[in-house]
PDB file of C-alpha atoms in Angstrom:
ATOM      1  CA  MET A   1      69.028 102.328 -54.208  1.00 35.00           C
ATOM      2  CA  THR A   2      67.627  98.930 -53.426  1.00 38.00           C
ATOM      3  CA  GLU A   3      67.710  96.084 -55.915  1.00 45.00           C
ATOM      4  CA  ASP A   4      63.889  95.995 -56.005  1.00 45.00           C
ATOM      5  CA  PHE A   5      63.740  99.711 -56.831  1.00 44.00           C
ATOM      6  CA  ILE A   6      66.163  99.253 -59.714  1.00 48.00           C
ATOM      7  CA  SER A   7      64.141  96.314 -61.042  1.00 60.00           C
ATOM      8  CA  ASP A   8      60.843  98.188 -60.678  1.00 68.00           C
ATOM      9  CA  ASP A   9      62.431 100.971 -62.707  1.00 83.00           C
ATOM     10  CA  ILE A  10      63.428  98.384 -65.304  1.00 86.00           C
ATOM     11  CA  ILE A  11      59.838  97.095 -65.470  1.00 88.00           C
ATOM     12  CA  ASP A  12      58.516 100.658 -65.847  1.00 88.00           C
ATOM     13  CA  GLN A  13      61.069 101.434 -68.578  1.00 90.00           C
ATOM     14  CA  TYR A  14      60.140  98.232 -70.370  1.00 90.00           C
ATOM     15  CA  LEU A  15      56.396  98.948 -70.215  1.00 89.00           C
ATOM     16  CA  SER A  16      56.872 102.509 -71.416  1.00 91.00           C
ATOM     17  CA  GLY A  17      58.955 101.369 -74.396  1.00 91.00           C
ATOM     18  CA  LYS A  18      62.138 103.038 -73.154  1.00 92.00           C
ATOM     19  CA  LEU A  19      63.795  99.639 -72.820  1.00 90.00           C
ATOM     20  CA  SER A  20      63.761  97.069 -75.620  1.00 91.00           C
ATOM     21  CA  ILE A  21      62.685  93.495 -74.987  1.00 89.00           C
ATOM     22  CA  SER A  22      66.244  92.253 -75.486  1.00 91.00           C
ATOM     23  CA  ASP A  23      67.664  94.844 -73.051  1.00 91.00           C
ATOM     24  CA  PHE A  24      64.930  94.078 -70.550  1.00 90.00           C
ATOM     25  CA  LEU A  25      65.599  90.342 -70.707  1.00 88.00           C
ATOM     26  CA  ARG A  26      69.339  90.925 -70.371  1.00 88.00           C
ATOM     27  CA  LYS A  27      68.891  93.100 -67.254  1.00 87.00           C
ATOM     28  CA  MET A  28      65.997  91.250 -65.606  1.00 86.00           C
ATOM     29  CA  PRO A  29      67.135  88.680 -63.031  1.00 85.00           C
ATOM     30  CA  LYS A  30      66.134  85.251 -64.329  1.00 87.00           C
ATOM     31  CA  LYS A  31      63.629  83.175 -62.369  1.00 91.00           C
ATOM     32  CA  SER A  32      64.141  85.275 -59.241  1.00 90.00           C
ATOM     33  CA  PHE A  33      60.425  85.308 -58.285  1.00 92.00           C
ATOM     34  CA  ARG A  34      61.096  88.697 -56.667  1.00 89.00           C
ATOM     35  CA  PHE A  35      58.634  90.675 -58.764  1.00 91.00           C
ATOM     36  CA  THR A  36      55.649  88.329 -58.767  1.00 94.00           C
ATOM     37  CA  ASP A  37      53.323  90.658 -56.855  1.00 95.00           C
ATOM     38  CA  ARG A  38      54.230  93.679 -58.995  1.00 93.00           C
ATOM     39  CA  ILE A  39      53.789  91.813 -62.268  1.00 95.00           C
ATOM     40  CA  ILE A  40      50.475  90.281 -61.136  1.00 97.00           C
ATOM     41  CA  ASN A  41      49.233  93.721 -60.080  1.00 96.00           C
ATOM     42  CA  LEU A  42      50.168  95.187 -63.465  1.00 96.00           C
ATOM     43  CA  LEU A  43      48.563  92.212 -65.249  1.00 97.00           C
ATOM     44  CA  GLU A  44      45.350  92.809 -63.267  1.00 98.00           C
ATOM     45  CA  ILE A  45      45.342  96.453 -64.379  1.00 97.00           C
ATOM     46  CA  ALA A  46      46.034  95.467 -67.997  1.00 97.00           C
ATOM     47  CA  TYR A  47      43.222  92.891 -67.794  1.00 98.00           C
ATOM     48  CA  GLN A  48      40.708  95.330 -66.302  1.00 98.00           C
ATOM     49  CA  GLN A  49      41.592  98.092 -68.755  1.00 97.00           C
ATOM     50  CA  ARG A  50      42.155  95.751 -71.730  1.00 97.00           C
ATOM     51  CA  ILE A  51      45.647  97.058 -72.427  1.00 96.00           C
ATOM     52  CA  VAL A  52      46.818  94.553 -75.028  1.00 96.00           C
ATOM     53  CA  GLY A  53      50.406  95.828 -75.236  1.00 94.00           C
ATOM     54  CA  ASN A  54      50.921  95.575 -71.494  1.00 95.00           C
ATOM     55  CA  VAL A  55      49.508  92.037 -71.391  1.00 97.00           C
ATOM     56  CA  GLU A  56      52.019  91.024 -74.049  1.00 94.00           C
ATOM     57  CA  LEU A  57      54.934  92.695 -72.287  1.00 94.00           C
ATOM     58  CA  LEU A  58      53.968  91.453 -68.823  1.00 96.00           C
ATOM     59  CA  ILE A  59      53.641  87.839 -69.993  1.00 97.00           C
ATOM     60  CA  ILE A  60      57.278  88.105 -71.118  1.00 95.00           C
ATOM     61  CA  ALA A  61      58.218  89.713 -67.777  1.00 94.00           C
ATOM     62  CA  ALA A  62      56.433  86.946 -65.840  1.00 96.00           C
ATOM     63  CA  SER A  63      58.212  84.280 -67.840  1.00 96.00           C
ATOM     64  CA  ALA A  64      61.590  85.922 -67.182  1.00 94.00           C
ATOM     65  CA  ASP A  65      60.929  86.412 -63.455  1.00 93.00           C
ATOM     66  CA  GLY A  66      59.395  82.965 -62.970  1.00 96.00           C
ATOM     67  CA  VAL A  67      55.802  81.946 -62.354  1.00 97.00           C
ATOM     68  CA  SER A  68      54.058  80.267 -59.456  1.00 97.00           C
ATOM     69  CA  SER A  69      50.478  79.396 -58.570  1.00 98.00           C
ATOM     70  CA  LYS A  70      50.013  83.035 -57.509  1.00 98.00           C
ATOM     71  CA  TYR A  71      49.579  83.744 -61.230  1.00 98.00           C
ATOM     72  CA  SER A  72      46.856  81.132 -61.772  1.00 98.00           C
ATOM     73  CA  GLY A  73      43.860  83.437 -61.278  1.00 98.00           C
ATOM     74  CA  ILE A  74      44.930  86.271 -63.543  1.00 98.00           C
ATOM     75  CA  LEU A  75      46.247  83.910 -66.204  1.00 98.00           C
ATOM     76  CA  CYS A  76      42.946  81.996 -66.275  1.00 98.00           C
ATOM     77  CA  ASN A  77      41.030  85.277 -66.499  1.00 98.00           C
ATOM     78  CA  LEU A  78      43.189  86.385 -69.425  1.00 98.00           C
ATOM     79  CA  LEU A  79      42.857  82.982 -71.105  1.00 97.00           C
ATOM     80  CA  LYS A  80      39.076  83.487 -71.310  1.00 95.00           C
ATOM     81  CA  GLU A  81      39.383  86.820 -73.130  1.00 94.00           C
ATOM     82  CA  GLY A  82      39.489  87.297 -76.886  1.00 91.00           C
ATOM     83  CA  TRP A  83      40.819  90.861 -77.045  1.00 94.00           C
ATOM     84  CA  HIS A  84      44.504  89.827 -76.910  1.00 95.00           C
ATOM     85  CA  GLU A  85      46.590  87.170 -78.678  1.00 92.00           C
ATOM     86  CA  LYS A  86      48.724  85.760 -75.846  1.00 95.00           C
ATOM     87  CA  HIS A  87      46.666  82.629 -75.189  1.00 95.00           C
ATOM     88  CA  GLU A  88      49.386  80.187 -76.232  1.00 94.00           C
ATOM     89  CA  ASP A  89      51.975  81.939 -74.057  1.00 97.00           C
ATOM     90  CA  ILE A  90      49.541  81.948 -71.140  1.00 98.00           C
ATOM     91  CA  VAL A  91      48.950  78.209 -71.495  1.00 98.00           C
ATOM     92  CA  MET A  92      52.719  77.626 -71.566  1.00 98.00           C
ATOM     93  CA  LEU A  93      53.004  79.543 -68.283  1.00 98.00           C
ATOM     94  CA  LEU A  94      50.172  77.450 -66.822  1.00 98.00           C
ATOM     95  CA  GLU A  95      52.091  74.354 -67.940  1.00 98.00           C
ATOM     96  CA  ASP A  96      55.106  75.611 -65.963  1.00 97.00           C
ATOM     97  CA  ILE A  97      52.949  76.352 -62.913  1.00 98.00           C
ATOM     98  CA  LYS A  98      51.259  72.920 -62.883  1.00 98.00           C
ATOM     99  CA  ASP A  99      48.404  74.169 -60.676  1.00 98.00           C
ATOM    100  CA  PRO A 100      45.561  71.604 -60.500  1.00 98.00           C
ATOM    101  CA  ASN A 101      43.132  74.502 -59.991  1.00 98.00           C
ATOM    102  CA  THR A 102      43.726  75.597 -63.603  1.00 98.00           C
ATOM    103  CA  VAL A 103      42.481  72.393 -65.270  1.00 98.00           C
ATOM    104  CA  ASP A 104      38.990  73.795 -65.959  1.00 97.00           C
ATOM    105  CA  CYS A 105      40.266  77.003 -67.561  1.00 97.00           C
ATOM    106  CA  ILE A 106      42.703  75.007 -69.711  1.00 97.00           C
ATOM    107  CA  ILE A 107      39.913  72.638 -70.795  1.00 96.00           C
ATOM    108  CA  SER A 108      37.754  75.636 -71.752  1.00 94.00           C
ATOM    109  CA  ALA A 109      40.593  77.045 -73.845  1.00 93.00           C
ATOM    110  CA  ILE A 110      41.227  73.786 -75.630  1.00 88.00           C
ATOM    111  CA  TYR A 111      38.005  74.113 -77.620  1.00 80.00           C
ATOM    112  CA  ARG A 112      38.416  77.773 -78.514  1.00 77.00           C
ATOM    113  CA  LYS A 113      39.214  78.537 -82.120  1.00 71.00           C
ATOM    114  CA  MET A 114      41.067  81.825 -82.265  1.00 67.00           C
ATOM    115  CA  PRO A 115      40.662  84.042 -85.348  1.00 66.00           C
ATOM    116  CA  TRP A 116      44.424  84.147 -85.874  1.00 62.00           C
ATOM    117  CA  ASP A 117      44.836  80.355 -85.578  1.00 64.00           C
ATOM    118  CA  ASN A 118      44.707  79.450 -89.288  1.00 63.00           C
ATOM    119  CA  ASP A 119      46.372  76.050 -89.041  1.00 61.00           C
ATOM    120  CA  ASP A 120      44.531  72.835 -89.813  1.00 51.00           C
ATOM    121  CA  TYR A 121      45.059  71.922 -86.176  1.00 52.00           C
ATOM    122  CA  SER A 122      44.864  74.106 -83.109  1.00 73.00           C
ATOM    123  CA  SER A 123      48.265  75.080 -81.763  1.00 86.00           C
ATOM    124  CA  LEU A 124      46.464  76.451 -78.699  1.00 90.00           C
ATOM    125  CA  GLY A 125      44.764  73.071 -78.281  1.00 90.00           C
ATOM    126  CA  LEU A 126      48.102  71.271 -78.477  1.00 91.00           C
ATOM    127  CA  LYS A 127      49.618  73.531 -75.839  1.00 94.00           C
ATOM    128  CA  CYS A 128      46.588  72.909 -73.627  1.00 95.00           C
ATOM    129  CA  ILE A 129      47.135  69.163 -73.958  1.00 95.00           C
ATOM    130  CA  TRP A 130      50.771  69.575 -72.906  1.00 97.00           C
ATOM    131  CA  ALA A 131      49.686  71.719 -69.934  1.00 98.00           C
ATOM    132  CA  LEU A 132      47.172  69.092 -68.801  1.00 98.00           C
ATOM    133  CA  GLY A 133      49.881  66.439 -69.072  1.00 97.00           C
ATOM    134  CA  ALA A 134      52.222  68.552 -66.956  1.00 98.00           C
ATOM    135  CA  ILE A 135      49.558  68.987 -64.275  1.00 98.00           C
ATOM    136  CA  GLY A 136      49.006  65.237 -64.378  1.00 97.00           C
ATOM    137  CA  ASN A 137      46.361  64.934 -61.663  1.00 98.00           C
ATOM    138  CA  GLU A 138      43.377  62.602 -61.973  1.00 98.00           C
ATOM    139  CA  LYS A 139      41.110  65.294 -63.404  1.00 97.00           C
ATOM    140  CA  ALA A 140      43.657  66.381 -66.039  1.00 97.00           C
ATOM    141  CA  ILE A 141      44.385  62.780 -67.039  1.00 97.00           C
ATOM    142  CA  GLY A 142      40.633  62.081 -67.292  1.00 97.00           C
ATOM    143  CA  HIS A 143      40.241  64.978 -69.713  1.00 95.00           C
ATOM    144  CA  LEU A 144      43.238  63.789 -71.720  1.00 95.00           C
ATOM    145  CA  LYS A 145      41.663  60.331 -72.037  1.00 95.00           C
ATOM    146  CA  GLU A 146      38.414  61.896 -73.262  1.00 93.00           C
ATOM    147  CA  LEU A 147      40.316  64.040 -75.771  1.00 91.00           C
ATOM    148  CA  ALA A 148      42.141  60.949 -77.039  1.00 91.00           C
ATOM    149  CA  LYS A 149      38.747  59.358 -77.836  1.00 90.00           C
ATOM    150  CA  SER A 150      37.446  62.451 -79.643  1.00 83.00           C
ATOM    151  CA  LYS A 151      37.574  62.976 -83.395  1.00 72.00           C
ATOM    152  CA  VAL A 152      39.067  66.457 -82.982  1.00 67.00           C
ATOM    153  CA  GLU A 153      42.638  66.663 -84.272  1.00 65.00           C
ATOM    154  CA  TYR A 154      45.246  68.698 -82.411  1.00 58.00           C
TER     155      TYR A 154
END
């Protein structure tokens, strides 16, 4: 058996509920970037079919495996959707990726008020601000300066 086959089996067991999150994280190689294409493919399927549970599980898998700019497209697509509750985790992954191409999708998310976000301030908005700071290009910094002038509290 190849190492990739074993890991694919682990991902399948995790998605089917046969492997707990803690067991999955213990067995999954950390930040190996070996399963990027598989996880992105499964995220695309979960996005197209609106499979909330798989989005949640695959965001954890992506974080464990490591993320790169290959994830930017699917993560931005998921960030626009309201049928799941992983927006904050998605923004944290985008912060790790630091892809300048994600600035617009992060800016769009910063103004979204999620039904489950009952705080006086937006925790999603705060995470978006951190992500823009991590990206740090001229466009991101420009948006941060505009946000600093606004009366909206984060």
